[in-house]
Amino acid sequence: MAKHRVKKSLIAYHVIVTVLTFWSVGNVLLMLLKFGDYHVESVINNGLLVVFALDYLWRLLRTHDRKIFLIQSTFDLLGIIPMHPVFAFFRLGRLVRLIRFHHLFWKMRIAGKWTQIYHRFIYKTGFIYLFSISVAIIVLSAFLFSVSEKQTLGNSLWWAITTATTVGYGDETPHTAFGKIVASFLMVGGIGFIGLLTSTITGFITKRAAQSSAAEESQEKDELPILMAKIDTLTGKVDDLQTKLDALEKPSHKKTKP
């Protein structure tokens, strides 16, 4: 009975998290599209940010293995960074884990190879670690740039992203000595980790393509003996049919002789 109550409370908690996640993402979309009262939407966004931050802290304190929790909840941590409302989109990663926790894809019979590919790409390739470090470098650099250059967090984040990705539009540039030092570290560290991130994605896609090609070649090799056996069987049947036709033609030739 107690387990049943715990399960019902856990499901209710996950439903509330799901509703709040969709609400926060929808609210951010309204803010980005400038639809509705921006002030009210900003207050809602800040309130939901506090709720998700408290939820993250509560789960961190209750977990038995905090190292595993920090790795698995990387997107949750990114979703509570108060740099820009767009970080709320990282909260959608929580929904993916809830779907896996309740085995919803398996229950709906739509789980397949792509879920295994997703897990292999996110964790086994180290993508989640590189992505987390890259985002941490960009966010920290943006924060330091905002403090040193007296810029808004939004503009600072834009500067950090364009600098780390080597785009460099030049609309935001450091003028103070400390800002230039931050930019130098971002150029070296950010570009390095983003390069590793790009190579990880490219390597995974290349490996998948090579595995698919090898699987097709292996399948063709496995099917070749079967195909040859079928051809031999068909050839035998044709020969047998030809023999029967020859046997039928011989009596007809004898009757036509004078």
Coordinates of C-alpha atoms in Angstrom, one line a residue:
M1 CA 0.0 0.0 0.0
A2 CA 2.8 2.3 0.9
K3 CA 4.7 1.6 -2.4
H4 CA 1.5 2.3 -4.3
R5 CA 1.2 5.7 -2.6
V6 CA 4.8 6.5 -3.3
K7 CA 4.3 5.6 -7.0
K8 CA 1.2 7.7 -7.3
S9 CA 3.0 10.7 -5.6
L10 CA 6.0 10.2 -7.9
I11 CA 3.8 10.2 -11.0
A12 CA 2.0 13.3 -9.7
Y13 CA 5.3 15.0 -9.2
H14 CA 6.5 14.1 -12.7
V15 CA 3.2 15.4 -14.2
I16 CA 3.7 18.7 -12.4
V17 CA 7.3 18.9 -13.7
T18 CA 6.1 18.2 -17.2
V19 CA 3.5 20.9 -17.1
L20 CA 5.9 23.5 -15.6
T21 CA 8.5 22.6 -18.3
F22 CA 6.1 23.1 -21.2
W23 CA 4.8 26.3 -19.5
S24 CA 8.3 27.7 -19.1
V25 CA 9.3 26.9 -22.7
G26 CA 6.0 28.4 -24.0
N27 CA 6.5 31.5 -21.9
V28 CA 10.0 32.0 -23.3
L29 CA 8.7 31.6 -26.8
L30 CA 6.2 34.4 -26.2
M31 CA 9.0 36.5 -24.8
L32 CA 11.2 35.9 -27.8
L33 CA 8.3 36.6 -30.3
K34 CA 7.4 39.7 -28.2
F35 CA 3.8 38.5 -28.0
G36 CA 1.8 39.6 -25.0
D37 CA 2.9 41.6 -21.9
Y38 CA 6.7 41.2 -21.7
H39 CA 6.8 42.3 -18.0
V40 CA 4.3 39.7 -16.9
E41 CA 6.1 37.0 -18.9
S42 CA 9.5 38.0 -17.4
V43 CA 8.0 37.7 -13.9
I44 CA 6.6 34.3 -14.7
N45 CA 10.0 33.2 -16.2
N46 CA 11.8 34.3 -13.0
G47 CA 9.3 32.5 -10.8
L48 CA 9.6 29.3 -12.8
L49 CA 13.4 29.7 -12.7
V50 CA 13.3 29.7 -8.9
V51 CA 11.0 26.7 -8.9
F52 CA 13.3 24.7 -11.1
A53 CA 16.4 25.8 -9.2
L54 CA 14.9 24.7 -5.9
D55 CA 13.8 21.4 -7.5
Y56 CA 17.4 20.8 -8.7
L57 CA 18.9 21.6 -5.3
W58 CA 16.4 19.3 -3.6
R59 CA 17.2 16.4 -5.9
L60 CA 20.9 17.1 -5.5
L61 CA 20.7 16.9 -1.7
R62 CA 18.6 13.7 -1.8
T63 CA 20.6 11.7 -4.3
H64 CA 23.0 9.0 -3.2
D65 CA 25.5 9.4 -6.0
R66 CA 26.0 13.1 -6.7
K67 CA 28.6 12.5 -9.4
I68 CA 26.2 10.5 -11.5
F69 CA 23.5 13.0 -10.8
L70 CA 25.6 15.9 -12.0
I71 CA 26.4 14.0 -15.2
Q72 CA 22.8 12.9 -15.9
S73 CA 21.3 16.3 -14.9
T74 CA 23.6 18.5 -16.9
F75 CA 20.7 19.9 -19.0
D76 CA 18.7 20.6 -15.8
L77 CA 21.6 22.7 -14.5
L78 CA 21.8 24.6 -17.8
G79 CA 18.1 25.2 -17.6
I80 CA 18.5 27.2 -14.4
I81 CA 21.2 29.5 -15.6
P82 CA 19.8 33.1 -15.3
M83 CA 21.8 34.4 -18.2
H84 CA 19.1 34.5 -20.8
P85 CA 15.5 33.2 -21.0
V86 CA 16.5 30.9 -23.9
F87 CA 18.3 28.6 -21.4
A88 CA 14.8 27.4 -20.4
F89 CA 14.8 25.2 -23.5
F90 CA 17.4 23.0 -21.8
R91 CA 14.6 21.9 -19.4
L92 CA 13.2 19.8 -22.2
G93 CA 16.0 17.4 -21.5
R94 CA 14.3 16.5 -18.2
L95 CA 11.3 15.3 -20.2
V96 CA 13.5 12.9 -22.1
R97 CA 14.6 11.3 -18.9
L98 CA 11.1 11.1 -17.6
I99 CA 10.0 9.3 -20.8
R100 CA 12.9 6.9 -20.3
F101 CA 12.1 6.5 -16.6
H102 CA 8.5 5.5 -17.2
H103 CA 9.4 3.5 -20.4
L104 CA 6.8 5.4 -22.3
F105 CA 8.3 4.6 -25.7
W106 CA 8.4 0.9 -24.8
K107 CA 4.8 0.9 -23.6
M108 CA 3.6 2.7 -26.7
R109 CA 5.7 0.2 -28.8
I110 CA 7.6 2.9 -30.5
A111 CA 11.0 2.3 -28.8
G112 CA 13.5 1.2 -31.3
K113 CA 17.1 1.6 -32.6
W114 CA 17.0 5.4 -32.5
T115 CA 16.7 5.4 -28.7
Q116 CA 19.9 3.3 -28.4
I117 CA 21.6 5.6 -30.9
Y118 CA 20.6 8.6 -28.9
H119 CA 22.0 7.1 -25.6
R120 CA 25.2 6.0 -27.4
F121 CA 25.7 9.4 -28.9
I122 CA 25.0 11.4 -25.7
Y123 CA 26.9 9.4 -23.2
K124 CA 29.3 6.9 -24.8
T125 CA 30.9 9.4 -27.1
G126 CA 31.5 11.9 -24.3
F127 CA 29.3 14.4 -26.1
I128 CA 27.5 15.4 -22.9
Y129 CA 30.7 16.2 -21.1
L130 CA 32.2 18.2 -23.9
F131 CA 28.9 20.1 -24.4
S132 CA 28.7 20.8 -20.6
I133 CA 32.2 22.1 -20.4
S134 CA 31.8 24.3 -23.6
V135 CA 28.6 25.8 -22.2
A136 CA 30.2 26.4 -18.8
I137 CA 33.2 28.2 -20.5
I138 CA 30.8 30.4 -22.6
V139 CA 28.5 31.2 -19.7
L140 CA 31.4 32.1 -17.3
S141 CA 33.1 34.2 -20.0
A142 CA 29.9 36.0 -20.7
F143 CA 29.3 36.7 -17.0
L144 CA 32.9 38.1 -16.5
F145 CA 32.6 40.1 -19.8
S146 CA 29.3 41.6 -18.5
V147 CA 30.9 42.6 -15.2
S148 CA 34.1 44.1 -16.7
E149 CA 32.5 45.8 -19.8
K150 CA 29.2 46.9 -18.1
Q151 CA 27.2 45.0 -20.6
T152 CA 23.8 43.2 -20.2
L153 CA 23.9 39.5 -19.7
G154 CA 22.2 39.0 -23.1
N155 CA 24.7 41.0 -25.0
S156 CA 27.6 39.4 -23.2
L157 CA 26.2 35.9 -24.0
W158 CA 25.9 36.9 -27.6
W159 CA 29.5 38.1 -27.6
A160 CA 30.8 34.9 -26.0
I161 CA 29.0 32.7 -28.5
T162 CA 30.2 34.6 -31.5
T163 CA 33.7 34.6 -30.1
A164 CA 33.8 30.9 -29.2
T165 CA 32.5 29.9 -32.6
T166 CA 35.1 32.1 -34.4
V167 CA 32.3 34.1 -36.1
G168 CA 33.3 37.4 -34.5
Y169 CA 30.8 39.9 -35.9
G170 CA 32.6 42.7 -34.0
D171 CA 29.4 44.3 -32.7
E172 CA 30.6 43.6 -29.1
T173 CA 34.3 43.9 -28.3
P174 CA 36.2 44.2 -25.0
H175 CA 37.8 47.5 -24.1
T176 CA 39.1 46.9 -20.6
A177 CA 42.2 45.0 -19.8
F178 CA 40.3 42.4 -17.8
G179 CA 37.8 42.0 -20.6
K180 CA 40.6 41.3 -23.1
I181 CA 42.1 38.7 -20.8
V182 CA 38.6 37.0 -20.6
A183 CA 38.4 37.1 -24.4
S184 CA 41.8 35.6 -24.8
F185 CA 40.9 32.6 -22.5
L186 CA 37.6 32.2 -24.3
M187 CA 39.4 32.1 -27.7
V188 CA 41.7 29.4 -26.6
G189 CA 39.5 27.3 -24.4
G190 CA 36.2 27.8 -26.1
I191 CA 37.4 27.2 -29.6
G192 CA 39.3 24.1 -28.4
F193 CA 36.3 22.5 -26.8
I194 CA 33.9 23.5 -29.5
G195 CA 36.4 21.9 -32.0
L196 CA 36.3 18.7 -30.0
L197 CA 32.5 18.9 -29.9
T198 CA 32.4 19.2 -33.7
S199 CA 34.9 16.4 -34.2
T200 CA 32.8 14.2 -31.9
I201 CA 29.7 14.7 -33.9
T202 CA 31.5 14.2 -37.2
G203 CA 33.2 11.1 -35.9
F204 CA 30.0 9.6 -34.6
I205 CA 28.2 10.2 -38.0
T206 CA 31.2 8.8 -39.9
K207 CA 31.4 5.7 -37.7
R208 CA 27.6 5.2 -38.1
A209 CA 27.9 5.4 -41.9
A210 CA 30.8 3.0 -41.9
Q211 CA 28.9 0.5 -39.7
S212 CA 25.9 0.8 -42.0
S213 CA 28.0 0.2 -45.0
A214 CA 29.8 -2.8 -43.4
A215 CA 26.4 -4.2 -42.3
E216 CA 25.1 -4.0 -45.8
E217 CA 28.2 -5.7 -47.3
S218 CA 27.9 -8.4 -44.6
Q219 CA 24.2 -8.9 -45.4
E220 CA 25.0 -9.1 -49.2
K221 CA 27.7 -11.7 -48.4
D222 CA 25.3 -13.7 -46.3
E223 CA 22.6 -13.6 -48.9
L224 CA 24.9 -14.5 -51.8
P225 CA 25.1 -18.3 -50.9
I226 CA 21.3 -18.3 -50.6
L227 CA 20.9 -16.6 -53.9
M228 CA 23.3 -19.0 -55.6
A229 CA 21.4 -22.0 -54.1
K230 CA 18.2 -20.6 -55.5
I231 CA 19.8 -20.1 -58.9
D232 CA 21.1 -23.7 -58.8
T233 CA 17.6 -25.0 -57.9
L234 CA 16.0 -22.9 -60.7
T235 CA 18.6 -24.2 -63.2
G236 CA 17.9 -27.8 -62.2
K237 CA 14.2 -27.2 -62.7
V238 CA 14.8 -25.7 -66.1
D239 CA 17.0 -28.6 -67.1
D240 CA 14.3 -31.1 -65.9
L241 CA 11.7 -29.2 -67.8
Q242 CA 13.8 -29.3 -70.9
T243 CA 14.3 -33.0 -70.6
K244 CA 10.6 -33.6 -70.3
L245 CA 10.0 -31.4 -73.4
D246 CA 12.6 -33.4 -75.4
A247 CA 10.9 -36.7 -74.3
L248 CA 7.6 -35.4 -75.5
E249 CA 9.0 -34.3 -78.9
K250 CA 10.6 -37.7 -79.7
P251 CA 7.3 -39.7 -80.1
S252 CA 5.9 -36.9 -82.3
H253 CA 8.9 -37.1 -84.6
K254 CA 8.5 -40.9 -85.0
K255 CA 4.8 -40.6 -86.0
T256 CA 5.6 -38.1 -88.7
K257 CA 8.1 -40.4 -90.5
P258 CA 6.8 -42.0 -93.8

